[in-house]
Structure formats: structure tokens, C-alpha cells
mmCIF file with all atom_site columns, C-alpha atoms in Angstrom:
data_model
loop_
_atom_site.group_PDB
_atom_site.id
_atom_site.type_symbol
_atom_site.label_atom_id
_atom_site.label_alt_id
_atom_site.label_comp_id
_atom_site.label_asym_id
_atom_site.label_entity_id
_atom_site.label_seq_id
_atom_site.pdbx_PDB_ins_code
_atom_site.Cartn_x
_atom_site.Cartn_y
_atom_site.Cartn_z
_atom_site.occupancy
_atom_site.B_iso_or_equiv
_atom_site.pdbx_formal_charge
_atom_site.auth_seq_id
_atom_site.auth_comp_id
_atom_site.auth_asym_id
_atom_site.auth_atom_id
_atom_site.pdbx_PDB_model_num
ATOM 1   C CA . MET A 1 1   ? -12.685 5.923   67.368  1.00 41.00 ? 1   MET A CA 1
ATOM 2   C CA . SER A 1 2   ? -12.564 1.964   67.412  1.00 46.00 ? 2   SER A CA 1
ATOM 3   C CA . GLN A 1 3   ? -10.074 0.192   69.867  1.00 78.00 ? 3   GLN A CA 1
ATOM 4   C CA . THR A 1 4   ? -9.304  -2.247  67.464  1.00 85.00 ? 4   THR A CA 1
ATOM 5   C CA . ILE A 1 5   ? -5.631  -2.593  66.052  1.00 84.00 ? 5   ILE A CA 1
ATOM 6   C CA . PHE A 1 6   ? -5.090  -4.726  62.853  1.00 85.00 ? 6   PHE A CA 1
ATOM 7   C CA . VAL A 1 7   ? -1.821  -6.656  62.539  1.00 84.00 ? 7   VAL A CA 1
ATOM 8   C CA . LEU A 1 8   ? -0.197  -8.349  59.559  1.00 83.00 ? 8   LEU A CA 1
ATOM 9   C CA . GLU A 1 9   ? 2.386   -10.793 60.243  1.00 80.00 ? 9   GLU A CA 1
ATOM 10  C CA . ASP A 1 10  ? 2.173   -14.314 58.782  1.00 79.00 ? 10  ASP A CA 1
ATOM 11  C CA . ASP A 1 11  ? 4.409   -15.834 61.703  1.00 77.00 ? 11  ASP A CA 1
ATOM 12  C CA . THR A 1 12  ? 1.758   -16.728 64.322  1.00 80.00 ? 12  THR A CA 1
ATOM 13  C CA . ASP A 1 13  ? 4.401   -16.646 67.490  1.00 76.00 ? 13  ASP A CA 1
ATOM 14  C CA . ILE A 1 14  ? 4.816   -13.254 66.723  1.00 74.00 ? 14  ILE A CA 1
ATOM 15  C CA . ALA A 1 15  ? 1.469   -12.863 65.712  1.00 79.00 ? 15  ALA A CA 1
ATOM 16  C CA . ARG A 1 16  ? 0.438   -14.114 68.774  1.00 80.00 ? 16  ARG A CA 1
ATOM 17  C CA . LEU A 1 17  ? 3.108   -12.140 71.275  1.00 76.00 ? 17  LEU A CA 1
ATOM 18  C CA . VAL A 1 18  ? 2.129   -8.488  69.653  1.00 76.00 ? 18  VAL A CA 1
ATOM 19  C CA . GLN A 1 19  ? -1.966  -9.581  70.463  1.00 81.00 ? 19  GLN A CA 1
ATOM 20  C CA . HIS A 1 20  ? -0.684  -10.121 73.404  1.00 80.00 ? 20  HIS A CA 1
ATOM 21  C CA . HIS A 1 21  ? 1.022   -6.981  74.329  1.00 74.00 ? 21  HIS A CA 1
ATOM 22  C CA . LEU A 1 22  ? -2.070  -4.533  72.581  1.00 76.00 ? 22  LEU A CA 1
ATOM 23  C CA . GLU A 1 23  ? -4.046  -6.181  74.702  1.00 79.00 ? 23  GLU A CA 1
ATOM 24  C CA . ALA A 1 24  ? -1.938  -5.637  77.921  1.00 74.00 ? 24  ALA A CA 1
ATOM 25  C CA . ALA A 1 25  ? -1.995  -2.351  76.807  1.00 72.00 ? 25  ALA A CA 1
ATOM 26  C CA . GLY A 1 26  ? -5.923  -2.240  76.962  1.00 77.00 ? 26  GLY A CA 1
ATOM 27  C CA . PHE A 1 27  ? -6.361  -2.608  73.077  1.00 81.00 ? 27  PHE A CA 1
ATOM 28  C CA . ALA A 1 28  ? -7.840  -5.569  70.884  1.00 85.00 ? 28  ALA A CA 1
ATOM 29  C CA . ALA A 1 29  ? -6.070  -6.962  67.911  1.00 85.00 ? 29  ALA A CA 1
ATOM 30  C CA . ARG A 1 30  ? -7.454  -8.373  65.449  1.00 89.00 ? 30  ARG A CA 1
ATOM 31  C CA . LEU A 1 31  ? -4.597  -10.865 63.611  1.00 90.00 ? 31  LEU A CA 1
ATOM 32  C CA . PHE A 1 32  ? -3.932  -11.543 59.463  1.00 89.00 ? 32  PHE A CA 1
ATOM 33  C CA . HIS A 1 33  ? -1.362  -13.664 58.087  1.00 87.00 ? 33  HIS A CA 1
ATOM 34  C CA . THR A 1 34  ? -2.025  -12.717 54.694  1.00 86.00 ? 34  THR A CA 1
ATOM 35  C CA . PRO A 1 35  ? -2.846  -9.582  53.108  1.00 86.00 ? 35  PRO A CA 1
ATOM 36  C CA . THR A 1 36  ? -6.410  -10.916 51.415  1.00 88.00 ? 36  THR A CA 1
ATOM 37  C CA . ASN A 1 37  ? -8.978  -9.384  53.798  1.00 89.00 ? 37  ASN A CA 1
ATOM 38  C CA . VAL A 1 38  ? -7.196  -6.813  55.627  1.00 88.00 ? 38  VAL A CA 1
ATOM 39  C CA . ILE A 1 39  ? -8.819  -3.993  53.362  1.00 89.00 ? 39  ILE A CA 1
ATOM 40  C CA . PRO A 1 40  ? -12.346 -5.596  52.548  1.00 91.00 ? 40  PRO A CA 1
ATOM 41  C CA . ASP A 1 41  ? -12.461 -6.718  56.755  1.00 91.00 ? 41  ASP A CA 1
ATOM 42  C CA . ALA A 1 42  ? -11.595 -2.568  57.494  1.00 88.00 ? 42  ALA A CA 1
ATOM 43  C CA . GLU A 1 43  ? -14.233 -1.487  55.353  1.00 89.00 ? 43  GLU A CA 1
ATOM 44  C CA . ARG A 1 44  ? -16.643 -3.115  56.941  1.00 88.00 ? 44  ARG A CA 1
ATOM 45  C CA . GLN A 1 45  ? -15.445 -2.054  60.559  1.00 87.00 ? 45  GLN A CA 1
ATOM 46  C CA . PRO A 1 46  ? -12.119 0.477   60.160  1.00 85.00 ? 46  PRO A CA 1
ATOM 47  C CA . PRO A 1 47  ? -9.961  -0.021  62.722  1.00 83.00 ? 47  PRO A CA 1
ATOM 48  C CA . ALA A 1 48  ? -7.683  2.750   64.630  1.00 79.00 ? 48  ALA A CA 1
ATOM 49  C CA . LEU A 1 49  ? -4.513  1.390   63.431  1.00 80.00 ? 49  LEU A CA 1
ATOM 50  C CA . PHE A 1 50  ? -2.677  -0.561  60.905  1.00 81.00 ? 50  PHE A CA 1
ATOM 51  C CA . LEU A 1 51  ? 0.587   -2.595  62.423  1.00 80.00 ? 51  LEU A CA 1
ATOM 52  C CA . LEU A 1 52  ? 1.983   -3.950  58.892  1.00 78.00 ? 52  LEU A CA 1
ATOM 53  C CA . ASP A 1 53  ? 4.882   -7.015  58.390  1.00 74.00 ? 53  ASP A CA 1
ATOM 54  C CA . ILE A 1 54  ? 6.881   -6.067  55.296  1.00 69.00 ? 54  ILE A CA 1
ATOM 55  C CA . MET A 1 55  ? 7.145   -9.447  53.809  1.00 70.00 ? 55  MET A CA 1
ATOM 56  C CA . VAL A 1 56  ? 4.187   -12.308 54.074  1.00 72.00 ? 56  VAL A CA 1
ATOM 57  C CA . PRO A 1 57  ? 3.048   -14.258 52.117  1.00 75.00 ? 57  PRO A CA 1
ATOM 58  C CA . GLY A 1 58  ? 0.874   -13.196 49.038  1.00 75.00 ? 58  GLY A CA 1
ATOM 59  C CA . GLY A 1 59  ? 1.981   -9.438  49.050  1.00 71.00 ? 59  GLY A CA 1
ATOM 60  C CA . ASP A 1 60  ? 3.329   -6.982  51.566  1.00 67.00 ? 60  ASP A CA 1
ATOM 61  C CA . GLY A 1 61  ? 3.013   -4.467  54.264  1.00 71.00 ? 61  GLY A CA 1
ATOM 62  C CA . LEU A 1 62  ? 4.151   -1.653  51.826  1.00 71.00 ? 62  LEU A CA 1
ATOM 63  C CA . ASP A 1 63  ? 1.381   -2.680  49.125  1.00 77.00 ? 63  ASP A CA 1
ATOM 64  C CA . VAL A 1 64  ? -1.507  -2.921  51.619  1.00 79.00 ? 64  VAL A CA 1
ATOM 65  C CA . CYS A 1 65  ? 0.205   0.943   52.546  1.00 77.00 ? 65  CYS A CA 1
ATOM 66  C CA . ARG A 1 66  ? 0.043   2.316   49.649  1.00 76.00 ? 66  ARG A CA 1
ATOM 67  C CA . ARG A 1 67  ? -3.585  1.138   49.234  1.00 80.00 ? 67  ARG A CA 1
ATOM 68  C CA . LEU A 1 68  ? -4.568  2.626   52.211  1.00 78.00 ? 68  LEU A CA 1
ATOM 69  C CA . ARG A 1 69  ? -3.007  5.695   51.588  1.00 75.00 ? 69  ARG A CA 1
ATOM 70  C CA . SER A 1 70  ? -5.369  5.980   48.087  1.00 79.00 ? 70  SER A CA 1
ATOM 71  C CA . HIS A 1 71  ? -8.470  4.490   49.244  1.00 81.00 ? 71  HIS A CA 1
ATOM 72  C CA . PRO A 1 72  ? -10.565 6.867   50.333  1.00 82.00 ? 72  PRO A CA 1
ATOM 73  C CA . GLY A 1 73  ? -12.515 5.628   53.327  1.00 80.00 ? 73  GLY A CA 1
ATOM 74  C CA . LEU A 1 74  ? -9.167  4.251   54.849  1.00 80.00 ? 74  LEU A CA 1
ATOM 75  C CA . SER A 1 75  ? -6.554  6.704   54.315  1.00 72.00 ? 75  SER A CA 1
ATOM 76  C CA . SER A 1 76  ? -6.891  8.432   57.177  1.00 70.00 ? 76  SER A CA 1
ATOM 77  C CA . VAL A 1 77  ? -6.149  5.452   59.548  1.00 69.00 ? 77  VAL A CA 1
ATOM 78  C CA . PRO A 1 78  ? -2.413  6.022   60.639  1.00 64.00 ? 78  PRO A CA 1
ATOM 79  C CA . SER A 1 79  ? -0.432  2.609   59.532  1.00 63.00 ? 79  SER A CA 1
ATOM 80  C CA . SER A 1 80  ? 3.198   1.975   60.686  1.00 59.00 ? 80  SER A CA 1
ATOM 81  C CA . SER A 1 81  ? 5.452   -1.216  59.584  1.00 52.00 ? 81  SER A CA 1
ATOM 82  C CA . SER A 1 82  ? 6.681   -4.195  61.340  1.00 47.00 ? 82  SER A CA 1
ATOM 83  C CA . PRO A 1 83  ? 10.445  -3.943  63.152  1.00 44.00 ? 83  PRO A CA 1
ATOM 84  C CA . ARG A 1 84  ? 11.793  -5.868  60.615  1.00 43.00 ? 84  ARG A CA 1
ATOM 85  C CA . ALA A 1 85  ? 11.210  -3.366  57.805  1.00 41.00 ? 85  ALA A CA 1
ATOM 86  C CA . PRO A 1 86  ? 14.241  -1.174  56.990  1.00 38.00 ? 86  PRO A CA 1
ATOM 87  C CA . ALA A 1 87  ? 14.819  2.438   58.008  1.00 35.00 ? 87  ALA A CA 1
ATOM 88  C CA . LYS A 1 88  ? 14.735  3.544   54.410  1.00 33.00 ? 88  LYS A CA 1
ATOM 89  C CA . THR A 1 89  ? 11.816  2.356   53.674  1.00 33.00 ? 89  THR A CA 1
ATOM 90  C CA . THR A 1 90  ? 9.901   3.902   56.568  1.00 34.00 ? 90  THR A CA 1
ATOM 91  C CA . ALA A 1 91  ? 11.082  6.891   56.555  1.00 28.00 ? 91  ALA A CA 1
ATOM 92  C CA . CYS A 1 92  ? 10.706  7.049   52.232  1.00 26.00 ? 92  CYS A CA 1
ATOM 93  C CA . TRP A 1 93  ? 6.361   7.131   53.167  1.00 30.00 ? 93  TRP A CA 1
ATOM 94  C CA . GLY A 1 94  ? 7.252   9.689   56.280  1.00 28.00 ? 94  GLY A CA 1
ATOM 95  C CA . TRP A 1 95  ? 5.783   7.208   59.071  1.00 29.00 ? 95  TRP A CA 1
ATOM 96  C CA . ARG A 1 96  ? 7.169   8.735   61.973  1.00 29.00 ? 96  ARG A CA 1
ATOM 97  C CA . TRP A 1 97  ? 8.957   5.533   63.669  1.00 29.00 ? 97  TRP A CA 1
ATOM 98  C CA . ALA A 1 98  ? 12.671  4.367   63.721  1.00 29.00 ? 98  ALA A CA 1
ATOM 99  C CA . PRO A 1 99  ? 13.552  0.558   64.327  1.00 32.00 ? 99  PRO A CA 1
ATOM 100 C CA . THR A 1 100 ? 15.274  0.750   67.422  1.00 30.00 ? 100 THR A CA 1
ATOM 101 C CA . THR A 1 101 ? 14.676  -2.859  68.536  1.00 34.00 ? 101 THR A CA 1
ATOM 102 C CA . THR A 1 102 ? 13.873  -6.368  67.305  1.00 38.00 ? 102 THR A CA 1
ATOM 103 C CA . SER A 1 103 ? 11.410  -7.116  69.670  1.00 44.00 ? 103 SER A CA 1
ATOM 104 C CA . PRO A 1 104 ? 7.984   -8.100  68.533  1.00 47.00 ? 104 PRO A CA 1
ATOM 105 C CA . SER A 1 105 ? 6.275   -5.693  71.065  1.00 53.00 ? 105 SER A CA 1
ATOM 106 C CA . PRO A 1 106 ? 4.438   -2.596  69.065  1.00 52.00 ? 106 PRO A CA 1
ATOM 107 C CA . LEU A 1 107 ? 4.217   -0.397  71.735  1.00 55.00 ? 107 LEU A CA 1
ATOM 108 C CA . PRO A 1 108 ? 6.508   1.871   70.641  1.00 51.00 ? 108 PRO A CA 1
ATOM 109 C CA . HIS A 1 109 ? 4.318   1.768   67.550  1.00 52.00 ? 109 HIS A CA 1
ATOM 110 C CA . VAL A 1 110 ? 1.411   2.460   69.527  1.00 56.00 ? 110 VAL A CA 1
ATOM 111 C CA . SER A 1 111 ? 2.830   5.403   71.379  1.00 48.00 ? 111 SER A CA 1
ATOM 112 C CA . TRP A 1 112 ? 4.000   7.557   68.270  1.00 46.00 ? 112 TRP A CA 1
ATOM 113 C CA . TRP A 1 113 ? 0.666   6.942   66.853  1.00 47.00 ? 113 TRP A CA 1
ATOM 114 C CA . LEU A 1 114 ? -1.209  8.896   69.933  1.00 47.00 ? 114 LEU A CA 1
ATOM 115 C CA . ALA A 1 115 ? 1.286   11.176  70.624  1.00 42.00 ? 115 ALA A CA 1
ATOM 116 C CA . SER A 1 116 ? 0.896   12.348  66.825  1.00 43.00 ? 116 SER A CA 1
ATOM 117 C CA . ARG A 1 117 ? -3.119  12.542  67.539  1.00 42.00 ? 117 ARG A CA 1
ATOM 118 C CA . PRO A 1 118 ? -3.837  13.787  70.644  1.00 36.00 ? 118 PRO A CA 1
ATOM 119 C CA . CYS A 1 119 ? -7.294  14.903  70.210  1.00 33.00 ? 119 CYS A CA 1
ATOM 120 C CA . CYS A 1 120 ? -8.274  11.572  68.787  1.00 34.00 ? 120 CYS A CA 1
ATOM 121 C CA . ALA A 1 121 ? -6.615  9.219   71.429  1.00 34.00 ? 121 ALA A CA 1
ATOM 122 C CA . VAL A 1 122 ? -8.288  6.480   72.074  1.00 34.00 ? 122 VAL A CA 1
ATOM 123 C CA . SER A 1 123 ? -9.823  5.705   75.316  1.00 34.00 ? 123 SER A CA 1
ATOM 124 C CA . ARG A 1 124 ? -8.730  2.540   77.199  1.00 37.00 ? 124 ARG A CA 1
ATOM 125 C CA . ARG A 1 125 ? -9.316  -0.292  78.821  1.00 40.00 ? 125 ARG A CA 1
ATOM 126 C CA . PRO A 1 126 ? -8.711  -0.464  82.734  1.00 40.00 ? 126 PRO A CA 1
ATOM 127 C CA . THR A 1 127 ? -5.766  -2.772  82.986  1.00 47.00 ? 127 THR A CA 1
ATOM 128 C CA . THR A 1 128 ? -4.971  -5.391  84.832  1.00 55.00 ? 128 THR A CA 1
ATOM 129 C CA . PRO A 1 129 ? -1.462  -5.777  86.746  1.00 66.00 ? 129 PRO A CA 1
ATOM 130 C CA . SER A 1 130 ? 1.336   -7.089  84.956  1.00 78.00 ? 130 SER A CA 1
ATOM 131 C CA . VAL A 1 131 ? 2.387   -9.274  87.505  1.00 87.00 ? 131 VAL A CA 1
ATOM 132 C CA . ILE A 1 132 ? 1.062   -12.172 89.045  1.00 89.00 ? 132 ILE A CA 1
ATOM 133 C CA . ARG A 1 133 ? 2.767   -13.346 92.028  1.00 90.00 ? 133 ARG A CA 1
ATOM 134 C CA . PHE A 1 134 ? 1.462   -16.499 94.094  1.00 90.00 ? 134 PHE A CA 1
ATOM 135 C CA . GLU A 1 135 ? 3.544   -18.653 96.225  1.00 89.00 ? 135 GLU A CA 1
ATOM 136 C CA . ASP A 1 136 ? 7.011   -19.447 94.169  1.00 91.00 ? 136 ASP A CA 1
ATOM 137 C CA . VAL A 1 137 ? 5.238   -18.483 90.761  1.00 94.00 ? 137 VAL A CA 1
ATOM 138 C CA . VAL A 1 138 ? 5.790   -15.009 89.175  1.00 94.00 ? 138 VAL A CA 1
ATOM 139 C CA . ILE A 1 139 ? 3.782   -14.530 85.501  1.00 92.00 ? 139 ILE A CA 1
ATOM 140 C CA . ASP A 1 140 ? 5.063   -11.226 83.920  1.00 88.00 ? 140 ASP A CA 1
ATOM 141 C CA . ALA A 1 141 ? 3.155   -9.949  81.182  1.00 82.00 ? 141 ALA A CA 1
ATOM 142 C CA . ASN A 1 142 ? 4.964   -6.886  79.991  1.00 76.00 ? 142 ASN A CA 1
ATOM 143 C CA . ALA A 1 143 ? 8.715   -9.331  79.960  1.00 78.00 ? 143 ALA A CA 1
ATOM 144 C CA . MET A 1 144 ? 6.441   -12.586 78.593  1.00 81.00 ? 144 MET A CA 1
ATOM 145 C CA . GLN A 1 145 ? 8.978   -13.905 81.223  1.00 88.00 ? 145 GLN A CA 1
ATOM 146 C CA . LEU A 1 146 ? 7.589   -16.811 83.400  1.00 93.00 ? 146 LEU A CA 1
ATOM 147 C CA . THR A 1 147 ? 9.950   -17.341 86.795  1.00 94.00 ? 147 THR A CA 1
ATOM 148 C CA . VAL A 1 148 ? 9.108   -20.455 88.846  1.00 94.00 ? 148 VAL A CA 1
ATOM 149 C CA . ARG A 1 149 ? 10.710  -21.598 92.604  1.00 92.00 ? 149 ARG A CA 1
ATOM 150 C CA . GLY A 1 150 ? 13.278  -18.320 91.348  1.00 93.00 ? 150 GLY A CA 1
ATOM 151 C CA . GLN A 1 151 ? 14.415  -19.467 88.255  1.00 93.00 ? 151 GLN A CA 1
ATOM 152 C CA . VAL A 1 152 ? 13.272  -18.247 84.950  1.00 93.00 ? 152 VAL A CA 1
ATOM 153 C CA . THR A 1 153 ? 11.184  -20.882 83.001  1.00 92.00 ? 153 THR A CA 1
ATOM 154 C CA . THR A 1 154 ? 11.115  -20.769 79.181  1.00 90.00 ? 154 THR A CA 1
ATOM 155 C CA . THR A 1 155 ? 7.842   -20.634 77.643  1.00 89.00 ? 155 THR A CA 1
ATOM 156 C CA . THR A 1 156 ? 6.568   -20.132 74.116  1.00 87.00 ? 156 THR A CA 1
ATOM 157 C CA . ALA A 1 157 ? 4.418   -17.837 73.115  1.00 83.00 ? 157 ALA A CA 1
ATOM 158 C CA . THR A 1 158 ? 1.355   -19.724 73.097  1.00 85.00 ? 158 THR A CA 1
ATOM 159 C CA . GLU A 1 159 ? 1.971   -21.401 76.360  1.00 89.00 ? 159 GLU A CA 1
ATOM 160 C CA . PHE A 1 160 ? 2.492   -17.887 77.974  1.00 89.00 ? 160 PHE A CA 1
ATOM 161 C CA . ARG A 1 161 ? -0.574  -16.451 76.448  1.00 87.00 ? 161 ARG A CA 1
ATOM 162 C CA . LEU A 1 162 ? -2.539  -19.671 77.990  1.00 91.00 ? 162 LEU A CA 1
ATOM 163 C CA . LEU A 1 163 ? -1.352  -19.550 81.241  1.00 93.00 ? 163 LEU A CA 1
ATOM 164 C CA . ASP A 1 164 ? -1.409  -16.223 81.870  1.00 90.00 ? 164 ASP A CA 1
ATOM 165 C CA . TYR A 1 165 ? -4.955  -15.701 80.001  1.00 88.00 ? 165 TYR A CA 1
ATOM 166 C CA . LEU A 1 166 ? -5.903  -18.518 82.913  1.00 92.00 ? 166 LEU A CA 1
ATOM 167 C CA . ALA A 1 167 ? -4.042  -17.119 85.791  1.00 91.00 ? 167 ALA A CA 1
ATOM 168 C CA . ARG A 1 168 ? -5.932  -13.464 85.222  1.00 87.00 ? 168 ARG A CA 1
ATOM 169 C CA . HIS A 1 169 ? -9.552  -15.123 85.808  1.00 88.00 ? 169 HIS A CA 1
ATOM 170 C CA . PRO A 1 170 ? -8.735  -17.425 88.636  1.00 90.00 ? 170 PRO A CA 1
ATOM 171 C CA . GLY A 1 171 ? -11.938 -19.341 89.922  1.00 90.00 ? 171 GLY A CA 1
ATOM 172 C CA . ARG A 1 172 ? -13.662 -19.345 86.285  1.00 90.00 ? 172 ARG A CA 1
ATOM 173 C CA . VAL A 1 173 ? -13.896 -22.539 84.299  1.00 92.00 ? 173 VAL A CA 1
ATOM 174 C CA . PHE A 1 174 ? -13.391 -22.296 80.495  1.00 91.00 ? 174 PHE A CA 1
ATOM 175 C CA . SER A 1 175 ? -14.402 -24.314 77.927  1.00 91.00 ? 175 SER A CA 1
ATOM 176 C CA . ARG A 1 176 ? -11.514 -25.793 75.321  1.00 89.00 ? 176 ARG A CA 1
ATOM 177 C CA . ASP A 1 177 ? -13.217 -23.819 72.541  1.00 86.00 ? 177 ASP A CA 1
ATOM 178 C CA . HIS A 1 178 ? -13.680 -20.507 75.019  1.00 86.00 ? 178 HIS A CA 1
ATOM 179 C CA . LEU A 1 179 ? -9.752  -21.017 75.092  1.00 87.00 ? 179 LEU A CA 1
ATOM 180 C CA . LEU A 1 180 ? -9.494  -21.896 71.511  1.00 84.00 ? 180 LEU A CA 1
ATOM 181 C CA . ASP A 1 181 ? -10.499 -18.669 70.761  1.00 79.00 ? 181 ASP A CA 1
ATOM 182 C CA . ALA A 1 182 ? -9.556  -16.491 73.530  1.00 80.00 ? 182 ALA A CA 1
ATOM 183 C CA . VAL A 1 183 ? -5.675  -17.842 73.425  1.00 82.00 ? 183 VAL A CA 1
ATOM 184 C CA . TRP A 1 184 ? -5.546  -19.331 69.618  1.00 78.00 ? 184 TRP A CA 1
ATOM 185 C CA . GLY A 1 185 ? -7.924  -16.960 67.931  1.00 69.00 ? 185 GLY A CA 1
ATOM 186 C CA . ASP A 1 186 ? -8.585  -17.501 64.226  1.00 60.00 ? 186 ASP A CA 1
ATOM 187 C CA . ALA A 1 187 ? -5.133  -20.150 63.745  1.00 59.00 ? 187 ALA A CA 1
ATOM 188 C CA . ARG A 1 188 ? -5.868  -22.965 61.713  1.00 56.00 ? 188 ARG A CA 1
ATOM 189 C CA . PHE A 1 189 ? -4.405  -26.598 62.474  1.00 67.00 ? 189 PHE A CA 1
ATOM 190 C CA . VAL A 1 190 ? -5.684  -26.489 66.191  1.00 73.00 ? 190 VAL A CA 1
ATOM 191 C CA . THR A 1 191 ? -8.388  -28.605 68.216  1.00 80.00 ? 191 THR A CA 1
ATOM 192 C CA . PRO A 1 192 ? -9.664  -28.729 71.047  1.00 82.00 ? 192 PRO A CA 1
ATOM 193 C CA . ARG A 1 193 ? -7.368  -31.404 72.255  1.00 85.00 ? 193 ARG A CA 1
ATOM 194 C CA . SER A 1 194 ? -4.938  -28.687 71.535  1.00 87.00 ? 194 SER A CA 1
ATOM 195 C CA . VAL A 1 195 ? -5.705  -26.815 74.834  1.00 91.00 ? 195 VAL A CA 1
ATOM 196 C CA . ASP A 1 196 ? -4.892  -30.411 76.656  1.00 93.00 ? 196 ASP A CA 1
ATOM 197 C CA . VAL A 1 197 ? -1.278  -30.432 75.245  1.00 93.00 ? 197 VAL A CA 1
ATOM 198 C CA . TYR A 1 198 ? -0.553  -27.384 76.467  1.00 93.00 ? 198 TYR A CA 1
ATOM 199 C CA . VAL A 1 199 ? -2.093  -27.533 80.011  1.00 95.00 ? 199 VAL A CA 1
ATOM 200 C CA . ARG A 1 200 ? 0.182   -30.227 80.567  1.00 95.00 ? 200 ARG A CA 1
ATOM 201 C CA . ARG A 1 201 ? 3.232   -28.345 79.149  1.00 95.00 ? 201 ARG A CA 1
ATOM 202 C CA . ILE A 1 202 ? 2.324   -25.420 81.140  1.00 96.00 ? 202 ILE A CA 1
ATOM 203 C CA . ARG A 1 203 ? 1.641   -27.952 84.239  1.00 96.00 ? 203 ARG A CA 1
ATOM 204 C CA . GLU A 1 204 ? 4.904   -29.530 83.954  1.00 96.00 ? 204 GLU A CA 1
ATOM 205 C CA . LYS A 1 205 ? 6.558   -25.901 84.391  1.00 95.00 ? 205 LYS A CA 1
ATOM 206 C CA . ILE A 1 206 ? 4.394   -24.522 87.144  1.00 96.00 ? 206 ILE A CA 1
ATOM 207 C CA . GLU A 1 207 ? 3.508   -27.379 89.418  1.00 95.00 ? 207 GLU A CA 1
ATOM 208 C CA . ILE A 1 208 ? 5.429   -29.118 92.109  1.00 93.00 ? 208 ILE A CA 1
ATOM 209 C CA . ASP A 1 209 ? 3.612   -32.786 91.166  1.00 94.00 ? 209 ASP A CA 1
ATOM 210 C CA . PRO A 1 210 ? 2.056   -32.382 87.490  1.00 93.00 ? 210 PRO A CA 1
ATOM 211 C CA . GLU A 1 211 ? -0.007  -35.394 88.368  1.00 94.00 ? 211 GLU A CA 1
ATOM 212 C CA . ASN A 1 212 ? -1.956  -33.561 90.877  1.00 94.00 ? 212 ASN A CA 1
ATOM 213 C CA . PRO A 1 213 ? -2.253  -29.902 90.513  1.00 94.00 ? 213 PRO A CA 1
ATOM 214 C CA . ARG A 1 214 ? -2.860  -27.833 93.065  1.00 93.00 ? 214 ARG A CA 1
ATOM 215 C CA . TYR A 1 215 ? -3.015  -24.289 90.551  1.00 95.00 ? 215 TYR A CA 1
ATOM 216 C CA . LEU A 1 216 ? -4.445  -25.301 86.974  1.00 95.00 ? 216 LEU A CA 1
ATOM 217 C CA . MET A 1 217 ? -7.141  -27.621 87.600  1.00 94.00 ? 217 MET A CA 1
ATOM 218 C CA . THR A 1 218 ? -9.551  -29.735 85.256  1.00 94.00 ? 218 THR A CA 1
ATOM 219 C CA . ARG A 1 219 ? -12.931 -29.545 85.761  1.00 91.00 ? 219 ARG A CA 1
ATOM 220 C CA . ARG A 1 220 ? -14.475 -32.719 83.924  1.00 88.00 ? 220 ARG A CA 1
ATOM 221 C CA . GLY A 1 221 ? -16.872 -32.509 81.325  1.00 86.00 ? 221 GLY A CA 1
ATOM 222 C CA . ALA A 1 222 ? -16.543 -28.486 81.600  1.00 90.00 ? 222 ALA A CA 1
ATOM 223 C CA . GLY A 1 223 ? -12.888 -27.644 80.659  1.00 93.00 ? 223 GLY A CA 1
ATOM 224 C CA . TYR A 1 224 ? -9.721  -25.772 82.851  1.00 95.00 ? 224 TYR A CA 1
ATOM 225 C CA . ARG A 1 225 ? -9.891  -23.782 85.920  1.00 94.00 ? 225 ARG A CA 1
ATOM 226 C CA . PHE A 1 226 ? -7.293  -21.789 87.305  1.00 95.00 ? 226 PHE A CA 1
ATOM 227 C CA . GLU A 1 227 ? -6.798  -21.570 91.483  1.00 92.00 ? 227 GLU A CA 1
ATOM 228 C CA . LEU A 1 228 ? -4.969  -18.775 93.408  1.00 87.00 ? 228 LEU A CA 1
ATOM 229 C CA . PRO A 1 229 ? -3.505  -19.983 96.620  1.00 83.00 ? 229 PRO A CA 1
ATOM 230 C CA . LYS A 1 230 ? -5.667  -18.230 99.212  1.00 74.00 ? 230 LYS A CA 1
ATOM 231 C CA . SER A 1 231 ? -3.356  -15.738 100.997 1.00 60.00 ? 231 SER A CA 1
ATOM 232 C CA . GLU A 1 232 ? -2.609  -16.539 104.664 1.00 49.00 ? 232 GLU A CA 1
#
């Protein structure tokens, strides 16, 4: 069975946060900001699960779910609405999920899916440690939290995803285009220079001297590399 989960969510930051949680749990996430291409793309390559927001431009998750339920090739793929859906809506469709949190984490949805389909549970990729620590910096992927010199430091979802991605691949040089694909995916209105902007913001948060970085290094003409300090 495919390890890909389709996510319909029009809010870019929430979509990226959901993607981050799914990838940290060992799944691949395919993001859709409108319902237009969800079913056509699923017909070409069915996902393992749909996570659908209720209110999105050009339609809604319930309409997509109705179409999936009547689709001869996709009706067996489980679906779940987003945490913003009212309980009575999910209940009337018989989805085994109840909204208990406003967090955009999709893991409760994935958990009920795996629990309800034990014979079809997907194999999951080995996961890396959720917490990365070096010197005075702590990157906690599960909590989406950055702590620097003992203080919790506020980041946007995109800033955190970029930092976490680089820190989990220390020593590797990534081009701007690669980072755009890995962190921003198919988001519109971003350019390779967007990476430079976010790198500067991250340096201001983790480096003692952002103008002379020790962790997030530039490789001129190539891209960026993250350096983890060597243990004593």
C-alpha cells in the first residue's frame, strides 16, 4: 500500500505543519490547496489516506469525501476531516474520529486509521530522533519548538521546517532549488531567493553572531550546509 497521504488544506502554514508531522512519523504527504486535482491525482496514484479540510476555496472536504465514497476505484481509501470540522459532521459520515484538539497535528487521524485497519497497516520508514541538541540549541520536531540558550524562540512553520531539514542532514550541501522542493513543495510565489531570506531569519535566532555563522553555512555558488559542532 502507498505510504503517501493526501492533505487538502488551503492555509499554507497549517498545510506545512501537517506535512511536517506526517513526515516525522514516517509518511509522505501530498498537499492540495484546492479540491480540483485531489481526485484526478488519486486516480493516477491512490494514496493510503485522505486528510480533508472542510472549508477550502472552490469546494469543501465533505464534497470531496462524498465523491470518494461513490468512486469505484477510491471508495476503499479511508478519509478523515480536519480538526476544524464540527463533531456532528464527522459523526454523520461515520468517521471514527472526534475533535479533541485544535492542534493541526494529523497524528490522531493516522492513529485511528492504523488501528482500524490492522491487516493493511503500512510499513513505515525508519524515523530519526525527534529532538536534535547541539550546544545551546534544541530542535524538537514533535513539539515544533526551538529553544536557544534556554529560551523558547518563536519561529514560523516554514522557518522551523527549513531549520529542522538542514539540521537532520548535517554536512550536506543543498542548493536553493533542492530546499524549495523539500520545504516549500509546490507552494506558489516563492523563488530561490526566498531561501536566502529564511536562512537569514534562522541565523538571527540560532547564531551568536549571525554575520559570522557557526552552524548554518553558505557554500558560495552551491547553497547551504548545516554544521553540527563536534562532540568533545
